[in-house]
Coordinates of N, CA and C in Angstrom, one line a residue:
M1 N 111.3 90.4 65.7 CA 111.3 88.9 65.5 C 112.1 88.6 64.3
T2 N 113.0 87.6 64.4 CA 113.8 87.2 63.3 C 113.4 85.8 62.8
S3 N 113.4 85.6 61.6 CA 113.1 84.3 61.0 C 114.4 83.7 60.5
Q4 N 114.6 82.5 60.9 CA 115.8 81.8 60.4 C 115.4 80.6 59.5
H5 N 115.9 80.6 58.3 CA 115.6 79.5 57.4 C 116.9 79.1 56.6
W6 N 117.3 77.9 56.7 CA 118.5 77.4 56.0 C 118.1 76.4 55.0
T7 N 118.5 76.6 53.8 CA 118.4 75.5 52.8 C 119.8 75.3 52.3
M8 N 120.1 74.0 52.3 CA 121.4 73.7 51.7 C 121.4 73.7 50.2
A9 N 122.5 74.3 49.6 CA 122.5 74.3 48.1 C 122.6 72.9 47.6
G10 N 121.8 72.5 46.6 CA 121.8 71.3 46.1 C 120.8 70.3 46.8
Q11 N 120.2 70.7 47.9 CA 119.4 69.8 48.6 C 118.0 69.7 48.0
D12 N 117.5 70.9 47.4 CA 116.2 70.8 46.8 C 116.4 71.0 45.3
D13 N 115.4 70.9 44.6 CA 115.5 70.9 43.1 C 115.8 72.3 42.5
D14 N 115.6 73.4 43.3 CA 115.9 74.8 42.9 C 117.3 75.2 43.2
N15 N 118.1 74.4 44.0 CA 119.3 74.8 44.5 C 119.4 76.2 45.1
D16 N 118.3 76.5 46.0 CA 118.2 77.8 46.6 C 119.2 77.8 47.9
V17 N 119.7 79.0 48.1 CA 120.5 79.2 49.3 C 119.8 80.4 50.0
S18 N 119.5 80.2 51.3 CA 118.8 81.3 52.0 C 119.9 82.0 52.9
V19 N 119.7 83.2 53.1 CA 120.6 84.0 54.0 C 119.8 84.4 55.3
V20 N 120.4 84.2 56.4 CA 119.7 84.6 57.6 C 120.1 86.1 57.9
V21 N 119.1 86.9 58.1 CA 119.3 88.2 58.4 C 118.7 88.5 59.8
A22 N 119.5 89.0 60.7 CA 119.0 89.3 62.0 C 118.7 90.8 62.1
T23 N 117.5 91.1 62.5 CA 117.1 92.5 62.5 C 116.9 92.9 64.0
R24 N 117.5 93.9 64.4 CA 117.5 94.3 65.8 C 116.9 95.8 65.9
L25 N 115.8 95.9 66.5 CA 115.2 97.3 66.6 C 115.7 97.9 67.8
K26 N 116.2 99.2 67.7 CA 116.7 99.9 68.9 C 115.5 100.7 69.4
T27 N 115.3 100.4 70.7 CA 114.2 101.2 71.4 C 114.8 102.5 71.9
K28 N 114.1 103.5 71.6 CA 114.7 104.9 72.0 C 114.0 105.2 73.3
R29 N 114.8 105.7 74.3 CA 114.3 106.1 75.6 C 113.4 107.3 75.4
P30 N 112.3 107.3 76.1 CA 111.4 108.5 76.0 C 112.1 109.7 76.6
P31 N 111.8 110.9 76.2 CA 112.4 112.1 76.8 C 111.9 112.2 78.2
L32 N 112.8 112.8 79.1 CA 112.4 112.9 80.5 C 112.2 114.4 80.8
Y33 N 111.3 114.7 81.8 CA 111.0 116.0 82.2 C 111.2 116.2 83.7
K34 N 111.8 117.4 84.0 CA 111.9 117.8 85.4 C 110.7 118.4 85.9
V35 N 110.2 118.0 87.0 CA 109.1 118.6 87.7 C 109.7 119.6 88.7
L36 N 109.2 120.9 88.6 CA 109.8 121.9 89.4 C 108.7 122.5 90.4
L37 N 109.1 122.9 91.6 CA 108.3 123.6 92.5 C 108.8 125.1 92.5
L38 N 108.0 126.0 92.5 CA 108.4 127.5 92.5 C 108.0 128.1 93.8
N39 N 108.8 129.0 94.3 CA 108.6 129.6 95.6 C 107.5 130.7 95.4
D40 N 106.8 131.0 96.5 CA 105.9 132.1 96.5 C 105.9 132.6 98.0
D41 N 105.3 133.7 98.2 CA 105.4 134.3 99.6 C 104.2 133.9 100.5
Y42 N 103.3 133.0 100.0 CA 102.1 132.7 100.7 C 101.9 131.3 101.1
T43 N 102.4 130.3 100.4 CA 102.2 129.0 100.7 C 103.0 128.6 101.9
P44 N 102.4 128.0 102.9 CA 103.2 127.6 104.1 C 104.2 126.5 103.8
M45 N 105.3 126.6 104.5 CA 106.4 125.6 104.3 C 105.9 124.2 104.6
E46 N 105.0 124.1 105.6 CA 104.5 122.8 106.0 C 103.7 122.2 104.9
F47 N 102.9 123.0 104.2 CA 102.1 122.5 103.1 C 103.0 122.0 102.0
V48 N 104.1 122.7 101.7 CA 105.0 122.2 100.6 C 105.6 120.9 101.0
V49 N 106.0 120.7 102.3 CA 106.5 119.5 102.8 C 105.5 118.3 102.6
A50 N 104.3 118.6 102.9 CA 103.2 117.6 102.8 C 103.0 117.2 101.4
V51 N 103.0 118.2 100.5 CA 102.9 117.9 99.0 C 104.0 117.0 98.5
L52 N 105.2 117.3 98.9 CA 106.4 116.5 98.5 C 106.2 115.1 99.0
E53 N 105.8 114.9 100.3 CA 105.7 113.6 100.8 C 104.5 112.8 100.1
R54 N 103.4 113.5 99.9 CA 102.2 112.9 99.3 C 102.3 112.5 97.9
F55 N 102.8 113.4 97.1 CA 102.8 113.2 95.6 C 104.1 112.7 95.0
F56 N 105.2 112.8 95.8 CA 106.5 112.4 95.3 C 107.1 111.3 96.1
G57 N 106.4 110.8 97.2 CA 106.9 109.7 98.0 C 108.2 110.0 98.7
L58 N 108.5 111.2 99.0 CA 109.7 111.6 99.6 C 109.5 111.5 101.2
T59 N 110.7 111.2 101.9 CA 110.6 111.2 103.4 C 110.4 112.6 103.9
S60 N 110.2 112.7 105.2 CA 110.1 114.1 105.7 C 111.4 114.9 105.6
A61 N 112.5 114.2 105.8 CA 113.8 114.9 105.7 C 114.1 115.3 104.3
Q62 N 113.8 114.5 103.3 CA 114.0 114.9 101.9 C 113.0 116.0 101.5
S63 N 111.8 115.9 101.9 CA 110.8 117.0 101.7 C 111.2 118.3 102.3
F64 N 111.8 118.3 103.5 CA 112.1 119.5 104.2 C 113.3 120.1 103.5
E65 N 114.3 119.3 103.0 CA 115.5 119.9 102.3 C 115.0 120.5 101.0
I66 N 114.1 119.8 100.2 CA 113.7 120.4 99.0 C 112.9 121.7 99.2
M67 N 112.0 121.7 100.2 CA 111.3 122.9 100.6 C 112.2 124.1 100.9
L68 N 113.3 123.8 101.6 CA 114.3 124.9 101.9 C 114.9 125.3 100.7
T69 N 115.2 124.4 99.7 CA 115.8 124.9 98.4 C 114.9 125.8 97.7
V70 N 113.6 125.4 97.6 CA 112.6 126.2 97.0 C 112.5 127.6 97.7
H71 N 112.5 127.6 99.0 CA 112.4 128.9 99.7 C 113.6 129.8 99.5
K72 N 114.8 129.2 99.5 CA 116.0 130.0 99.4 C 116.4 130.4 97.9
K73 N 116.2 129.4 97.0 CA 116.6 129.6 95.6 C 115.4 130.0 94.7
G74 N 114.3 129.9 95.2 CA 113.1 130.2 94.3 C 112.5 129.1 93.5
V75 N 113.3 128.0 93.3 CA 112.9 126.9 92.6 C 113.7 125.6 93.0
A76 N 113.1 124.5 92.7 CA 113.8 123.2 93.0 C 113.2 122.1 92.1
V77 N 114.1 121.2 91.7 CA 113.7 120.1 90.9 C 113.2 119.1 92.0
V78 N 112.0 118.6 91.7 CA 111.4 117.6 92.7 C 111.6 116.2 92.3
G79 N 111.7 116.0 90.9 CA 111.9 114.7 90.3 C 111.9 114.8 88.8
V80 N 112.4 113.7 88.2 CA 112.5 113.6 86.8 C 111.7 112.3 86.3
F81 N 110.8 112.6 85.4 CA 109.8 111.6 85.0 C 109.6 111.6 83.4
T82 N 108.9 110.6 82.9 CA 108.4 110.6 81.5 C 107.4 111.8 81.5
A83 N 107.0 112.1 80.3 CA 106.1 113.2 80.1 C 104.8 113.0 80.8
E84 N 104.2 111.8 80.6 CA 102.9 111.5 81.1 C 102.9 111.6 82.6
I85 N 103.9 111.0 83.2 CA 104.0 111.0 84.7 C 104.2 112.4 85.2
A86 N 105.1 113.2 84.5 CA 105.4 114.6 85.0 C 104.1 115.4 84.9
E87 N 103.4 115.3 83.8 CA 102.1 116.0 83.6 C 101.1 115.7 84.7
T88 N 101.1 114.4 85.1 CA 100.1 114.0 86.2 C 100.6 114.6 87.5
K89 N 101.8 114.5 87.8 CA 102.3 115.1 89.1 C 102.0 116.6 89.1
V90 N 102.3 117.3 88.1 CA 102.0 118.7 88.0 C 100.6 119.0 88.3
A91 N 99.7 118.3 87.6 CA 98.3 118.5 87.7 C 97.8 118.1 89.2
Q92 N 98.3 117.1 89.7 CA 97.9 116.7 91.1 C 98.3 117.8 92.1
V93 N 99.6 118.3 92.0 CA 100.0 119.3 92.9 C 99.2 120.6 92.8
M94 N 99.0 121.0 91.5 CA 98.2 122.2 91.2 C 96.8 122.1 91.8
D95 N 96.2 121.0 91.5 CA 94.8 120.8 92.0 C 94.7 120.8 93.5
F96 N 95.7 120.1 94.1 CA 95.7 120.0 95.6 C 96.0 121.4 96.2
A97 N 96.9 122.2 95.6 CA 97.2 123.5 96.1 C 95.9 124.4 96.0
R98 N 95.2 124.3 94.9 CA 94.0 125.1 94.7 C 92.9 124.7 95.7
Q99 N 92.8 123.4 95.9 CA 91.8 123.0 96.9 C 92.0 123.5 98.3
H100 N 93.3 123.8 98.6 CA 93.7 124.3 99.9 C 93.9 125.8 99.8
Q101 N 93.6 126.4 98.7 CA 93.7 127.9 98.5 C 95.1 128.4 98.7
H102 N 96.1 127.7 98.1 CA 97.4 128.1 98.2 C 97.9 128.4 96.7
P103 N 98.7 129.4 96.5 CA 99.1 129.8 95.2 C 100.4 129.0 94.7
L104 N 100.7 127.9 95.3 CA 101.9 127.1 95.0 C 101.8 126.8 93.5
Q105 N 103.0 126.9 92.8 CA 103.2 126.7 91.4 C 104.0 125.5 91.2
C106 N 103.6 124.6 90.3 CA 104.4 123.4 89.9 C 104.5 123.3 88.4
T107 N 105.6 123.2 87.8 CA 105.8 123.2 86.4 C 106.7 122.0 86.0
M108 N 106.8 121.8 84.7 CA 107.7 120.8 84.2 C 108.5 121.4 83.0
E109 N 109.7 120.9 82.8 CA 110.5 121.3 81.6 C 111.3 120.1 81.2
R110 N 111.6 120.1 79.9 CA 112.4 118.9 79.4 C 113.8 118.9 79.9
E111 N 114.2 117.8 80.3 CA 115.6 117.6 80.9 C 116.6 117.9 79.9

């Protein structure tokens, strides 16, 4: 917030002159984190697709493509988020996989 105050020289008894200073704070963007899914030999492909649709809001086609990338390359970036959101997504995926007795791994790393 800037304060502007003008006093004309000679208008008051003290002959004060005020200077307007504009202060602009630069907001720094928070660091972003990649959420990664890792391949394993046990989690069914259909389960991975369901996870991608449920927790990342992807379409069936998008989910299928990412699942294939995970399957072929061993890892895929699912999305890029702020730290808090990335942590939440990782926890949700890991909890859901454990509940369904799948060893699916989900991690995050700074972009």
